Amino acid sequence: MTKERPPKKEALRIGHRGACGHAPENTLRSIAQAVALGCDLIEVDVQRTKDGHLVLIHDARVDRTTNGKGLVAEMNLEDLRKLDAGGGQKIPTLEEALEAATGRIGLILEVKAEGLAYDLCSIVRASGFTGPILFASFLHDELQHLRRADPEARIMVLLKRPPKDPTAEAARLQATHVGLRFDTATKPLVTTLHKARLTVFVYTVNKPKDIQRMRALGVDGIISDYPDRI
Ligand code: G3P
Ligand code: CA
């Protein structure tokens, strides 16, 4: 398990879903755009189809981001692939995303549904992906499964609101990273997490004044829809 924080003077630039706000989120075009922008990592969201494929889509339903309607978990891959995820882009499989990113950009793979952890790990392993991979989730049980599946994995515990003892939560989950909602990040909290040798990322930071504040806090990575502003 890696416990070292990156020796970076600058915070990592991390594209969020659809880097730069122009490419449709969670598509191969958004990955290409993040590469073109020189992001260190791109954050994408993973769900499972009815027939067991892992795909990149944020919501449990396809309604907001495609021209279709329905639950991802109730649709087969073949049906999902007929949908337009924006600008003619298709919903990518995890395998396609890994292929698009390997050797070009690191990935933050956010687990959005329960029961994905073992398949996620084995697909990443089988892909031979080169570059940093970080597994993230608000579903902390999934993070425990990921840790069991891969004792060396970089794992980011996502927190909507920091619990009383955020280092205890990270230790319980054997996380290497903590992802804070940017408006909950404070200097004492970042210092506490750093003292516990945790890497601190903040999401989702779009306004220049908020980006400035995050820099001043000394966070290690800034997740943004506009990584060109970082
Ligand atoms: O990486 C954290 C961030 O992506 C979580 O929020 O809703 O945009 O997936 P959301
Ligand atoms: Ca996400």
Coordinates of C-alpha atoms and ligand atoms in Angstrom, one line a residue:
M1 CA 0.0 0.0 0.0
T2 CA 1.4 3.4 -1.0
K3 CA 1.3 5.9 1.9
E4 CA 3.6 8.5 0.3
R5 CA 2.2 11.8 -0.7
P6 CA 3.3 13.1 -4.1
P7 CA 6.2 15.5 -3.8
K8 CA 4.4 18.1 -5.9
K9 CA 4.7 21.8 -5.4
E10 CA 1.6 22.3 -7.5
A11 CA -1.7 20.6 -6.9
L12 CA -2.5 17.8 -9.4
R13 CA -4.9 19.0 -12.1
I14 CA -7.8 16.6 -12.3
G15 CA -10.5 16.6 -14.9
H16 CA -14.0 15.8 -13.5
R17 CA -16.3 13.7 -15.6
G18 CA -16.0 15.9 -18.7
A19 CA -12.9 17.9 -18.5
C20 CA -13.2 21.6 -19.4
G21 CA -16.9 21.6 -19.6
H22 CA -17.0 21.2 -23.4
A23 CA -16.9 17.5 -23.9
P24 CA -19.9 15.4 -22.7
E25 CA -19.2 13.9 -19.3
N26 CA -17.9 10.3 -19.0
T27 CA -17.2 9.9 -22.7
L28 CA -14.0 9.0 -24.6
R29 CA -14.0 12.5 -25.9
S30 CA -13.8 13.9 -22.4
I31 CA -10.8 11.6 -21.7
A32 CA -9.2 12.9 -24.9
Q33 CA -9.9 16.4 -23.8
A34 CA -8.3 15.9 -20.4
V35 CA -5.2 14.5 -22.1
A36 CA -5.0 17.5 -24.4
L37 CA -5.3 19.8 -21.4
G38 CA -2.4 18.1 -19.7
C39 CA -4.4 16.9 -16.7
D40 CA -2.6 14.5 -14.4
L41 CA -5.8 12.4 -13.9
I42 CA -9.4 12.3 -15.0
E43 CA -12.2 11.3 -12.7
V44 CA -14.9 9.1 -14.1
D45 CA -18.0 7.3 -12.7
V46 CA -18.6 3.5 -13.0
Q47 CA -22.0 1.7 -13.0
R48 CA -23.0 -1.8 -14.0
T49 CA -25.4 -2.8 -16.8
K50 CA -28.1 -5.5 -16.4
D51 CA -25.9 -8.0 -18.3
G52 CA -22.9 -7.2 -16.0
H53 CA -20.7 -4.8 -18.0
L54 CA -19.0 -1.9 -16.3
V55 CA -19.7 1.4 -18.0
L56 CA -18.9 5.0 -17.5
I57 CA -22.0 7.0 -16.5
H58 CA -22.7 9.1 -13.4
D59 CA -26.3 8.6 -12.6
A60 CA -28.2 5.4 -11.9
R61 CA -30.5 6.5 -14.7
V62 CA -29.6 7.4 -18.3
D63 CA -32.1 10.2 -18.5
R64 CA -29.9 13.3 -17.6
T65 CA -26.9 12.5 -19.8
T66 CA -28.3 10.7 -22.8
N67 CA -31.4 10.7 -25.1
G68 CA -32.8 7.6 -23.4
K69 CA -34.8 6.8 -20.3
G70 CA -34.4 4.1 -17.7
L71 CA -32.1 2.6 -15.1
V72 CA -28.6 1.5 -16.2
A73 CA -28.9 -1.6 -14.0
E74 CA -32.0 -2.6 -16.0
M75 CA -30.5 -2.1 -19.4
N76 CA -28.2 -4.4 -21.4
L77 CA -25.0 -3.0 -22.9
E78 CA -26.4 -3.4 -26.4
D79 CA -29.3 -1.1 -25.5
L80 CA -27.1 1.4 -23.7
R81 CA -24.8 1.6 -26.8
K82 CA -27.7 2.8 -28.9
L83 CA -28.0 6.0 -26.8
D84 CA -26.3 9.3 -27.5
A85 CA -24.3 10.4 -24.5
G86 CA -23.8 13.9 -26.1
G87 CA -22.4 15.1 -29.4
G88 CA -22.8 11.6 -30.9
Q89 CA -20.6 10.0 -28.2
K90 CA -21.6 6.6 -26.8
I91 CA -21.5 5.5 -23.2
P92 CA -18.0 3.8 -23.0
T93 CA -17.3 0.5 -21.3
L94 CA -14.6 0.5 -18.6
E95 CA -12.4 -1.4 -21.0
E96 CA -12.6 1.3 -23.6
A97 CA -11.9 4.0 -21.1
L98 CA -8.8 2.1 -19.9
E99 CA -7.6 1.7 -23.4
A100 CA -8.1 5.4 -24.2
A101 CA -6.3 6.5 -21.1
T102 CA -3.4 4.1 -20.8
G103 CA 0.0 5.7 -21.0
R104 CA -1.7 9.1 -21.5
I105 CA -3.4 10.1 -18.3
G106 CA -4.2 8.6 -14.8
L107 CA -7.7 7.6 -13.8
I108 CA -9.9 8.1 -10.8
L109 CA -12.5 5.4 -11.0
E110 CA -15.5 6.3 -8.8
V111 CA -17.7 3.3 -7.8
K112 CA -21.3 4.5 -8.1
A113 CA -23.1 1.3 -7.4
E114 CA -22.7 -1.6 -4.9
G115 CA -21.2 -4.9 -5.9
L116 CA -18.7 -3.7 -8.5
A117 CA -15.4 -3.8 -6.6
Y118 CA -14.1 -7.2 -7.5
D119 CA -15.0 -6.9 -11.2
L120 CA -13.6 -3.4 -11.3
C121 CA -10.2 -4.6 -9.9
S122 CA -10.0 -7.6 -12.2
I123 CA -10.8 -5.6 -15.3
V124 CA -8.2 -3.0 -14.4
R125 CA -5.6 -5.7 -13.7
A126 CA -6.4 -7.6 -17.0
S127 CA -6.1 -4.3 -19.0
G128 CA -2.4 -3.9 -18.2
F129 CA -3.1 -0.2 -17.7
T130 CA 0.0 1.9 -17.3
G131 CA -0.4 5.0 -15.2
P132 CA -1.8 5.9 -11.9
I133 CA -5.2 4.4 -10.9
L134 CA -7.2 5.6 -7.9
F135 CA -10.4 3.9 -6.8
A136 CA -12.8 6.2 -5.1
S137 CA -16.3 6.0 -3.6
F138 CA -18.8 7.4 -1.2
L139 CA -19.8 3.7 -0.8
H140 CA -17.4 2.8 1.9
D141 CA -18.2 -0.9 1.9
E142 CA -17.1 -1.0 -1.8
L143 CA -13.8 0.5 -0.7
Q144 CA -13.3 -2.3 1.8
H145 CA -14.0 -4.9 -1.0
L146 CA -11.5 -3.1 -3.2
R147 CA -8.9 -3.2 -0.5
R148 CA -9.4 -7.0 -0.1
A149 CA -9.2 -7.4 -3.9
D150 CA -6.0 -5.4 -4.1
P151 CA -3.9 -4.8 -1.1
E152 CA -1.7 -2.4 -3.1
A153 CA -4.5 -0.3 -4.5
R154 CA -4.7 3.5 -4.1
I155 CA -8.0 4.1 -2.5
M156 CA -9.7 7.4 -2.0
V157 CA -12.5 7.7 0.6
L158 CA -14.9 10.3 -0.5
L159 CA -16.6 12.4 2.2
K160 CA -19.6 14.6 1.8
R161 CA -19.0 15.9 5.3
P162 CA -15.9 15.0 7.3
P163 CA -16.7 12.8 10.2
K164 CA -15.5 13.7 13.7
D165 CA -12.3 11.7 13.2
P166 CA -11.6 11.6 9.5
T167 CA -8.2 9.9 9.9
A168 CA -9.9 7.0 11.8
E169 CA -12.3 6.5 8.9
A170 CA -9.4 6.5 6.4
A171 CA -7.5 4.1 8.6
R172 CA -10.5 1.8 8.9
L173 CA -10.8 1.7 5.1
Q174 CA -7.0 1.5 4.6
A175 CA -7.4 4.5 2.3
T176 CA -4.4 6.3 0.8
H177 CA -6.4 9.4 -0.2
V178 CA -9.2 11.4 1.2
G179 CA -11.6 13.3 -1.2
L180 CA -13.2 16.3 0.5
R181 CA -16.1 18.4 -0.7
F182 CA -14.2 21.6 -1.3
D183 CA -16.5 23.8 0.9
T184 CA -15.8 21.5 3.9
A185 CA -12.0 21.8 3.5
T186 CA -10.1 23.8 6.2
K187 CA -6.5 24.3 7.0
P188 CA -6.6 22.3 10.3
L189 CA -8.4 19.4 8.5
V190 CA -5.9 19.3 5.7
T191 CA -3.0 19.5 8.2
T192 CA -4.5 16.6 10.2
L193 CA -4.9 14.4 7.2
H194 CA -1.4 15.2 6.0
K195 CA 0.0 14.3 9.4
A196 CA -1.7 10.9 9.0
R197 CA 0.2 10.7 5.6
L198 CA -3.0 10.9 3.6
T199 CA -3.2 12.5 0.2
V200 CA -5.9 15.1 0.1
F201 CA -8.0 15.9 -3.0
V202 CA -10.9 18.3 -3.2
Y203 CA -14.0 18.1 -5.4
T204 CA -15.5 19.8 -7.5
V205 CA -13.8 23.2 -7.7
N206 CA -14.7 25.4 -10.6
K207 CA -14.6 29.0 -9.5
P208 CA -11.2 30.8 -9.7
K209 CA -11.6 32.2 -6.1
D210 CA -12.3 28.7 -4.8
I211 CA -9.3 27.2 -6.7
Q212 CA -7.2 29.9 -5.1
R213 CA -8.5 29.0 -1.6
M214 CA -7.7 25.3 -2.2
R215 CA -4.2 26.1 -3.3
A216 CA -3.7 28.2 -0.2
L217 CA -4.8 25.2 1.9
G218 CA -2.1 23.1 0.4
V219 CA -4.3 20.3 -1.0
D220 CA -2.6 17.7 -3.2
G221 CA -5.2 17.6 -6.0
I222 CA -8.0 19.7 -7.3
I223 CA -10.9 18.0 -9.1
S224 CA -12.5 20.4 -11.5
D225 CA -14.8 20.6 -14.6
Y226 CA -12.4 23.3 -15.7
P227 CA -8.9 22.0 -15.2
D228 CA -7.6 24.7 -17.6
R229 CA -8.3 27.2 -14.8
I230 CA -6.0 25.3 -12.4
Ligands
G3P1 O1 -14.5 12.6 -7.1 C1 -15.6 13.1 -6.4 C2 -16.7 13.7 -7.2 O2 -16.7 13.3 -8.5 C3 -18.0 13.2 -6.5 O3 -19.1 13.9 -7.0 O4 -21.3 13.6 -7.9 O5 -19.6 14.6 -9.3 O6 -19.6 12.2 -8.8 P1 -19.9 13.5 -8.3
CA2 CA -17.6 11.3 -9.6

